[in-house]
C-alpha positions as semicolon CSV with decimal commas, in nm:
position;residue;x (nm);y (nm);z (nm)
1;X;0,000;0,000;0,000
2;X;0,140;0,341;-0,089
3;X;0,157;0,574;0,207
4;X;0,304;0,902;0,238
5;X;0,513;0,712;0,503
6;X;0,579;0,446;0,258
7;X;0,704;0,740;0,073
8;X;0,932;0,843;0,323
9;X;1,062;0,442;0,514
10;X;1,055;0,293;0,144
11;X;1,098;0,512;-0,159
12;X;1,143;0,220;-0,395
13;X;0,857;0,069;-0,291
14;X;0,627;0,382;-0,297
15;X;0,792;0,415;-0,638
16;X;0,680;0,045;-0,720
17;X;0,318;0,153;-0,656
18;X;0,342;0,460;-0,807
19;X;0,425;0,339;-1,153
20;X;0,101;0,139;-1,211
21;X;-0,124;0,454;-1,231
22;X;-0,113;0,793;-1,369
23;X;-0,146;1,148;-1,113
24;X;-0,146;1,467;-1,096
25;X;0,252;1,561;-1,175
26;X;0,198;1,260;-1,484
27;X;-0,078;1,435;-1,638
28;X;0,147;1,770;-1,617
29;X;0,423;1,606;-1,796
30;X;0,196;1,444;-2,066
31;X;0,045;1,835;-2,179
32;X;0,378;1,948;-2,119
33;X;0,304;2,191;-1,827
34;X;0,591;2,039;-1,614
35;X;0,920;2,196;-1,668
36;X;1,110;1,954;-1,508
37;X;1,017;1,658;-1,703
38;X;0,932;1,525;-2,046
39;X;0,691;1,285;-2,187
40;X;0,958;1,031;-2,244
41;X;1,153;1,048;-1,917
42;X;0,825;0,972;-1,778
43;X;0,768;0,700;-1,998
44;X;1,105;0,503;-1,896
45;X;1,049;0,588;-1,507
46;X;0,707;0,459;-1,550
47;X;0,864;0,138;-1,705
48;X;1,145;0,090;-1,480
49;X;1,403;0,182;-1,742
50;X;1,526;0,550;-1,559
51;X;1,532;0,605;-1,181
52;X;1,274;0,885;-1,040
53;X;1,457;1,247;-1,114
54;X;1,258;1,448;-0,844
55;X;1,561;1,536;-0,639
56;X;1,643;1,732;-0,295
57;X;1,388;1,951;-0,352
58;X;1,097;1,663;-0,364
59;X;1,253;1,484;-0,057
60;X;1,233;1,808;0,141
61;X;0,864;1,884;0,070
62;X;0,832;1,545;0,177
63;X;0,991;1,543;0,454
64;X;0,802;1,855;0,581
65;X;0,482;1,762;0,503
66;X;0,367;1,618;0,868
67;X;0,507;1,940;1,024
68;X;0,293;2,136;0,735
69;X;-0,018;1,945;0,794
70;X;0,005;1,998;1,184
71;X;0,024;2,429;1,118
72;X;-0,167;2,429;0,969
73;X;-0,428;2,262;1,124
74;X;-0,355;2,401;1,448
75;X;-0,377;2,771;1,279
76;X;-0,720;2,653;1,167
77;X;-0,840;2,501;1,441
78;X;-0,925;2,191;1,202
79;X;-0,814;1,824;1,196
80;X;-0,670;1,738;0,907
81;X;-0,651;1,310;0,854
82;X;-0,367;1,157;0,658
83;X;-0,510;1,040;0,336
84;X;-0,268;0,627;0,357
85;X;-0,372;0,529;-0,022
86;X;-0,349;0,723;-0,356
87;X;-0,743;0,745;-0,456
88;X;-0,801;0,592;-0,808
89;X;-1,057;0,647;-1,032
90;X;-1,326;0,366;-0,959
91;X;-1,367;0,365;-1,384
92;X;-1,050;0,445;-1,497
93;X;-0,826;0,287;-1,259
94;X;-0,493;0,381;-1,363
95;X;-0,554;0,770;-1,276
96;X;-0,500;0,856;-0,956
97;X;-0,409;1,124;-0,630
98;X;-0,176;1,068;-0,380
99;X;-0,399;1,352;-0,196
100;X;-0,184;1,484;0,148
101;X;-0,508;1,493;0,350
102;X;-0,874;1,482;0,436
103;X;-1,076;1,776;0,617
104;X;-1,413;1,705;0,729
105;X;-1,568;2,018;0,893
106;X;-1,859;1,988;1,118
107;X;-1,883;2,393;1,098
108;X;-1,786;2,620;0,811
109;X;-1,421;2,789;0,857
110;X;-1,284;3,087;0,700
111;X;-0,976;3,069;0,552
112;X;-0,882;3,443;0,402
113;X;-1,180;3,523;0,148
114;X;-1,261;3,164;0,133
115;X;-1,496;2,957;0,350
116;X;-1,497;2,614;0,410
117;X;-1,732;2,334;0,472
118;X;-1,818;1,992;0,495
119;X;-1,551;1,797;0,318
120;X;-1,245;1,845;0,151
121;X;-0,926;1,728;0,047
122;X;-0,622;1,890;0,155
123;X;-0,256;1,943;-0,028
124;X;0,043;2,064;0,099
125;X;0,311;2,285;-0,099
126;X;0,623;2,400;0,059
């Protein structure tokens, strides 16, 4: 099962996981809005012929991400619930989110202009 944790104890494995389903950063790369990457280097990752490129930078924002999740939910008040699976499409199930976290509010909370309620997903950017 691919957990952020995963991510962090067992990178190969969480890489493992990761390669039979398409996300968020994939579909960047495939209408080339991801500067980083190109369609075919994400081609031979996906097929286990080139090793993950996401570097220092990826690892860090990794690493943070617990810390990131607990600010913020203690500036909000909220809980915010580790999401431990990528969710896949129930039809097309090799699209999928690795989604940092779950809110469910049982009152609406303002966040700058915006207000929140019920339930929603939550992702963290450092």
């Amino acid at each position: 099962m691919a957990t952020n944790q995963l991510l962090i104890d067992d990178r190969a494995a969480w890489l493992k996981e990761r390669s039979t389903y398409l996300g968020g950063t994939d579909v960047a790369v495939l209408l080339g809005k991801n500067p980083y990457k190109t369609p075919a280097q994400l081609f031979l990752e996906k097929t286990g012929q080139l090793q993950d490129s996401a570097g220092r930078k990826a690892e860090m924002g990794i690493a943070l991400e617990p810390y990131l999740r607990r600010w913020v939910a203690e500036d909000l008040g909220l809980t915010i619930d580790q999401i431990q699976e990528p969710i896949r499409d129930p039809e097309y199930p090799f699209l999928a989110a690795n989604v940092d976290g779950s809110i469910d509010l049982d009152q609406p909370v303002t966040f700058g202009d915006r207000v929140l309620s019920g339930g929603s997903l939550w992702e963290g950017k450092t």
